[in-house]
CSV table of C-alpha atoms in Angstrom, one decimal:
chain,number,residue,atom,x,y,z
A,27,UNK,CA,-11.7,-7.2,15.1
A,28,UNK,CA,-7.8,-7.9,14.5
A,29,UNK,CA,-6.1,-6.4,11.2
A,30,UNK,CA,-2.4,-7.2,10.5
A,31,UNK,CA,-0.5,-4.4,8.6
A,32,UNK,CA,2.1,-5.6,6.1
A,33,UNK,CA,3.9,-2.7,5.5
A,34,UNK,CA,6.1,-2.9,1.7
A,35,UNK,CA,9.3,-1.9,2.0
A,36,UNK,CA,11.8,-4.4,-0.2
A,37,UNK,CA,12.0,-2.3,-3.3
A,38,UNK,CA,15.7,-1.1,-4.1
A,39,UNK,CA,14.8,2.6,-5.1
A,40,UNK,CA,16.2,2.3,-8.4
A,41,UNK,CA,14.1,5.3,-9.9
A,42,UNK,CA,15.4,7.2,-7.4
A,43,UNK,CA,18.9,7.0,-7.4
A,44,UNK,CA,19.0,6.5,-3.6
A,45,UNK,CA,17.2,4.8,-0.9
A,46,UNK,CA,14.1,6.7,-0.4
A,47,UNK,CA,12.7,5.2,2.5
A,48,UNK,CA,16.4,6.4,4.2
A,49,UNK,CA,15.7,9.9,3.5
A,50,UNK,CA,15.1,12.6,6.1
A,51,UNK,CA,10.9,13.9,6.6
A,52,UNK,CA,10.7,16.5,9.0
A,53,UNK,CA,14.2,14.9,10.1
A,54,UNK,CA,13.0,11.2,10.4
A,55,UNK,CA,13.5,8.8,8.1
A,56,UNK,CA,10.4,8.1,5.2
A,57,UNK,CA,10.3,4.2,6.7
A,58,UNK,CA,10.4,5.3,10.2
A,59,UNK,CA,7.4,7.8,9.7
A,60,UNK,CA,5.5,4.9,7.7
A,61,UNK,CA,6.0,2.4,11.1
A,62,UNK,CA,5.4,4.7,13.3
A,63,UNK,CA,2.2,6.2,11.9
A,64,UNK,CA,1.1,2.2,11.9
A,65,UNK,CA,2.5,1.9,15.1
A,66,UNK,CA,0.5,4.3,16.9
A,67,UNK,CA,-2.9,3.4,15.2
A,68,UNK,CA,-5.0,1.5,17.1
A,69,UNK,CA,-7.1,-0.6,14.3
A,70,UNK,CA,-3.7,-2.2,13.6
A,71,UNK,CA,-2.9,-4.9,15.8
A,72,UNK,CA,0.9,-6.2,14.6
A,73,UNK,CA,2.9,-5.2,11.6
A,74,UNK,CA,4.9,-7.3,9.0
A,75,UNK,CA,7.6,-5.2,7.8
A,76,UNK,CA,8.7,-6.8,4.3
A,77,UNK,CA,12.8,-4.9,4.1
A,78,UNK,CA,16.0,-6.1,4.0
A,79,UNK,CA,17.7,-6.6,7.4
A,80,UNK,CA,19.6,-3.3,7.0
A,81,UNK,CA,16.8,-1.1,7.0
A,82,UNK,CA,15.8,-1.8,10.5
A,83,UNK,CA,18.5,0.8,11.7
A,84,UNK,CA,16.1,3.2,10.2
A,85,UNK,CA,13.7,2.8,12.9
A,86,UNK,CA,13.8,3.8,16.4
A,87,UNK,CA,12.8,0.1,18.2
A,88,UNK,CA,12.5,1.6,21.6
A,89,UNK,CA,9.1,3.1,20.1
A,90,UNK,CA,7.4,-0.4,19.0
A,91,UNK,CA,4.0,-0.4,21.3
A,92,UNK,CA,3.2,-3.9,19.0
A,93,UNK,CA,4.4,-6.9,17.6
A,94,UNK,CA,6.5,-6.0,14.6
A,95,UNK,CA,7.9,-9.1,12.4
A,96,UNK,CA,10.9,-8.2,9.8
A,97,UNK,CA,11.2,-10.5,6.9
A,98,UNK,CA,12.7,-10.2,3.6
A,99,UNK,CA,10.9,-9.7,0.4
A,100,UNK,CA,10.5,-10.9,-3.1
A,101,UNK,CA,11.9,-9.9,-6.6
A,102,UNK,CA,8.4,-8.4,-7.1
A,103,UNK,CA,6.0,-6.7,-5.1
A,104,UNK,CA,3.6,-9.0,-5.2
A,105,UNK,CA,6.2,-11.8,-4.2
A,106,UNK,CA,7.0,-9.5,-1.0
A,107,UNK,CA,3.2,-9.2,0.0
A,108,UNK,CA,3.6,-13.4,-0.7
A,109,UNK,CA,6.1,-13.2,1.8
A,110,UNK,CA,4.2,-10.9,4.4
A,111,UNK,CA,0.3,-13.3,4.3
A,112,UNK,CA,2.9,-16.1,5.0
A,113,UNK,CA,3.9,-15.0,8.3
A,114,UNK,CA,0.6,-13.0,9.3
A,115,UNK,CA,-0.8,-14.4,12.2
A,116,UNK,CA,-3.9,-17.2,12.2
A,117,UNK,CA,-5.9,-15.0,14.5
A,118,UNK,CA,-5.6,-12.1,12.3
A,119,UNK,CA,-9.5,-11.5,10.9
A,120,UNK,CA,-8.0,-8.8,7.9
A,121,UNK,CA,-4.6,-7.5,6.9
A,122,UNK,CA,-3.8,-4.5,5.5
A,123,UNK,CA,-1.2,-3.9,3.0
A,124,UNK,CA,0.4,-0.4,2.5
A,125,UNK,CA,3.7,1.0,1.0
A,126,UNK,CA,5.8,2.3,2.8
A,127,UNK,CA,7.0,5.1,0.2
A,128,UNK,CA,3.6,6.5,1.4
A,129,UNK,CA,4.6,8.4,4.9
A,130,UNK,CA,2.0,10.6,5.2
A,131,UNK,CA,-1.1,8.5,5.4
A,132,UNK,CA,-3.3,9.5,8.3
A,133,UNK,CA,-4.6,6.9,11.3
A,134,UNK,CA,-7.8,9.3,10.3
A,135,UNK,CA,-7.8,6.9,6.7
A,136,UNK,CA,-6.3,4.0,8.0
A,137,UNK,CA,-9.2,4.3,10.2
A,138,UNK,CA,-11.9,4.6,7.8
A,139,UNK,CA,-10.4,2.0,5.3
A,140,UNK,CA,-10.5,-0.8,7.9
A,141,UNK,CA,-14.4,0.1,8.7
A,142,UNK,CA,-15.1,-0.1,5.1
A,143,UNK,CA,-13.5,-3.9,5.2
A,144,UNK,CA,-14.9,-5.0,7.9
A,145,UNK,CA,-18.1,-4.2,6.0
A,146,UNK,CA,-17.6,-5.1,2.8
A,147,UNK,CA,-14.8,-7.1,2.7
A,148,UNK,CA,-12.5,-5.5,0.7
A,149,UNK,CA,-11.6,-1.5,0.7
A,150,UNK,CA,-8.8,0.6,-0.1
A,151,UNK,CA,-7.6,4.0,0.0
A,152,UNK,CA,-8.2,6.3,-3.1
A,153,UNK,CA,-8.1,9.6,-4.5
A,154,UNK,CA,-10.5,10.8,-7.6
A,155,UNK,CA,-9.1,11.9,-10.7
A,156,UNK,CA,-9.4,15.4,-10.6
A,157,UNK,CA,-7.3,16.3,-13.6
A,158,UNK,CA,-8.3,16.8,-17.2
A,159,UNK,CA,-7.1,13.6,-19.2
A,160,UNK,CA,-6.1,13.6,-22.4
A,161,UNK,CA,-5.2,10.4,-24.8
A,162,UNK,CA,-2.0,10.7,-27.3
A,163,UNK,CA,-0.9,8.9,-30.5
A,164,UNK,CA,2.3,7.7,-30.2
A,165,UNK,CA,4.2,10.3,-31.2
A,166,UNK,CA,2.9,12.2,-28.1
A,167,UNK,CA,0.2,14.3,-30.2
A,168,UNK,CA,-2.8,14.4,-28.2
A,169,UNK,CA,-5.8,13.0,-30.0
A,170,UNK,CA,-8.6,13.3,-27.8
A,171,UNK,CA,-10.0,13.8,-24.0
A,172,UNK,CA,-10.6,11.0,-21.5
A,173,UNK,CA,-13.5,11.6,-19.7
A,174,UNK,CA,-12.4,11.4,-15.4
A,175,UNK,CA,-15.9,10.3,-14.1
A,176,UNK,CA,-15.9,7.6,-11.7
A,177,UNK,CA,-12.2,7.5,-12.3
A,178,UNK,CA,-9.7,6.8,-9.5
A,179,UNK,CA,-5.9,6.8,-8.4
A,180,UNK,CA,-5.2,4.1,-6.1
A,181,UNK,CA,-3.7,4.3,-2.9
A,182,UNK,CA,-2.7,2.6,0.1
A,183,UNK,CA,-3.6,0.9,2.4
A,184,UNK,CA,-6.0,-2.0,1.0
A,185,UNK,CA,-7.2,-3.9,3.3
A,186,UNK,CA,-9.0,-7.4,3.2
A,187,UNK,CA,-11.1,-9.7,5.4
A,188,UNK,CA,-7.7,-12.3,5.9
A,189,UNK,CA,-9.1,-15.4,4.2
A,190,UNK,CA,-10.0,-13.6,1.1
A,191,UNK,CA,-6.7,-12.0,0.5
A,192,UNK,CA,-5.1,-15.5,1.1
A,193,UNK,CA,-6.9,-16.9,-1.3
A,194,UNK,CA,-6.8,-14.0,-4.2
A,195,UNK,CA,-2.9,-14.7,-4.0
A,196,UNK,CA,-3.3,-18.1,-4.3
A,197,UNK,CA,-5.1,-17.9,-7.2
A,198,UNK,CA,-2.8,-15.1,-9.1
A,199,UNK,CA,0.4,-17.3,-8.0
A,200,UNK,CA,-1.1,-21.2,-9.1
A,201,UNK,CA,-2.2,-18.6,-12.4
A,202,UNK,CA,0.7,-16.9,-12.7
A,203,UNK,CA,-1.1,-13.5,-13.1
A,204,UNK,CA,1.0,-10.4,-12.4
A,205,UNK,CA,-0.8,-7.8,-10.1
A,206,UNK,CA,0.6,-4.1,-9.0
A,207,UNK,CA,-1.1,-3.9,-5.7
A,208,UNK,CA,-4.0,-5.9,-3.9
A,209,UNK,CA,-7.1,-5.1,-5.5
A,210,UNK,CA,-6.1,-6.8,-8.8
A,211,UNK,CA,-6.0,-9.3,-7.0
A,212,UNK,CA,-9.7,-9.6,-5.5
A,213,UNK,CA,-11.1,-8.5,-8.9
A,214,UNK,CA,-9.4,-11.5,-10.5
A,215,UNK,CA,-11.2,-13.5,-8.2
A,216,UNK,CA,-14.4,-11.7,-9.5
A,217,UNK,CA,-15.2,-9.8,-6.1
A,218,UNK,CA,-15.5,-6.2,-5.4
A,219,UNK,CA,-13.7,-3.5,-3.5
A,220,UNK,CA,-15.1,-0.7,-1.6
A,221,UNK,CA,-13.0,3.0,-2.7
A,222,UNK,CA,-12.4,4.9,0.1
A,223,UNK,CA,-11.5,8.8,-0.6
A,224,UNK,CA,-8.4,10.1,1.1
A,225,UNK,CA,-9.0,12.9,3.0
A,226,UNK,CA,-5.3,14.3,3.5
A,227,UNK,CA,-2.4,13.9,1.5
A,228,UNK,CA,-1.5,10.5,1.4
A,229,UNK,CA,1.8,10.7,-1.9
A,230,UNK,CA,4.0,7.9,-3.2
A,231,UNK,CA,7.1,8.8,-2.9
A,232,UNK,CA,8.5,8.0,-6.5
A,233,UNK,CA,11.2,10.3,-7.7
A,234,UNK,CA,13.2,13.0,-6.2
A,235,UNK,CA,10.5,15.8,-6.5
A,236,UNK,CA,7.6,14.2,-4.5
A,237,UNK,CA,10.0,14.4,-1.5
A,238,UNK,CA,10.7,18.1,-2.5
A,239,UNK,CA,6.5,18.5,-2.4
A,240,UNK,CA,6.2,16.9,1.2
């Protein structure tokens, strides 16, 4: 089974106020940590890195043990993924899409998601909702509870049979459907996605406070 990883790193980090992918995490840039995990993962055959050229300086290219192709992204996340899909090798049976801002994903969780995608055609790493959920009115006053049963926080990687993901992206682009992750594109085709519980922290860095908790 041949799996290509598309690592999405095209964002400008506007909410951070600085380039979060260049931020140091244990002395290593966030982007470099993410790429290294997929480089070292036996389940990944090649990497498509969707990021501006200037971010390549964050990486230690002497550690590249498998093919890595860098391409520019689009203005929206789904357009960046579409750009990555366009250069994935035709030999790839499966495609994993991962947010570069999730630098702590484990190789074990990647492997588990690859295995689930092989069995089900589509799988995503995710985390069960465990907090109490409440709904508010427009003035932020609590008005009721929401059951957390069968609710999940979506994570990445999200991994799919290659032709299925290509079909899903053709559909959303042709129909001008805006999606925030690949499972939504698969859902738009009426297909199911198997959810795999993450077994280790897989935080997405969005605000400066997120860096302080890692």
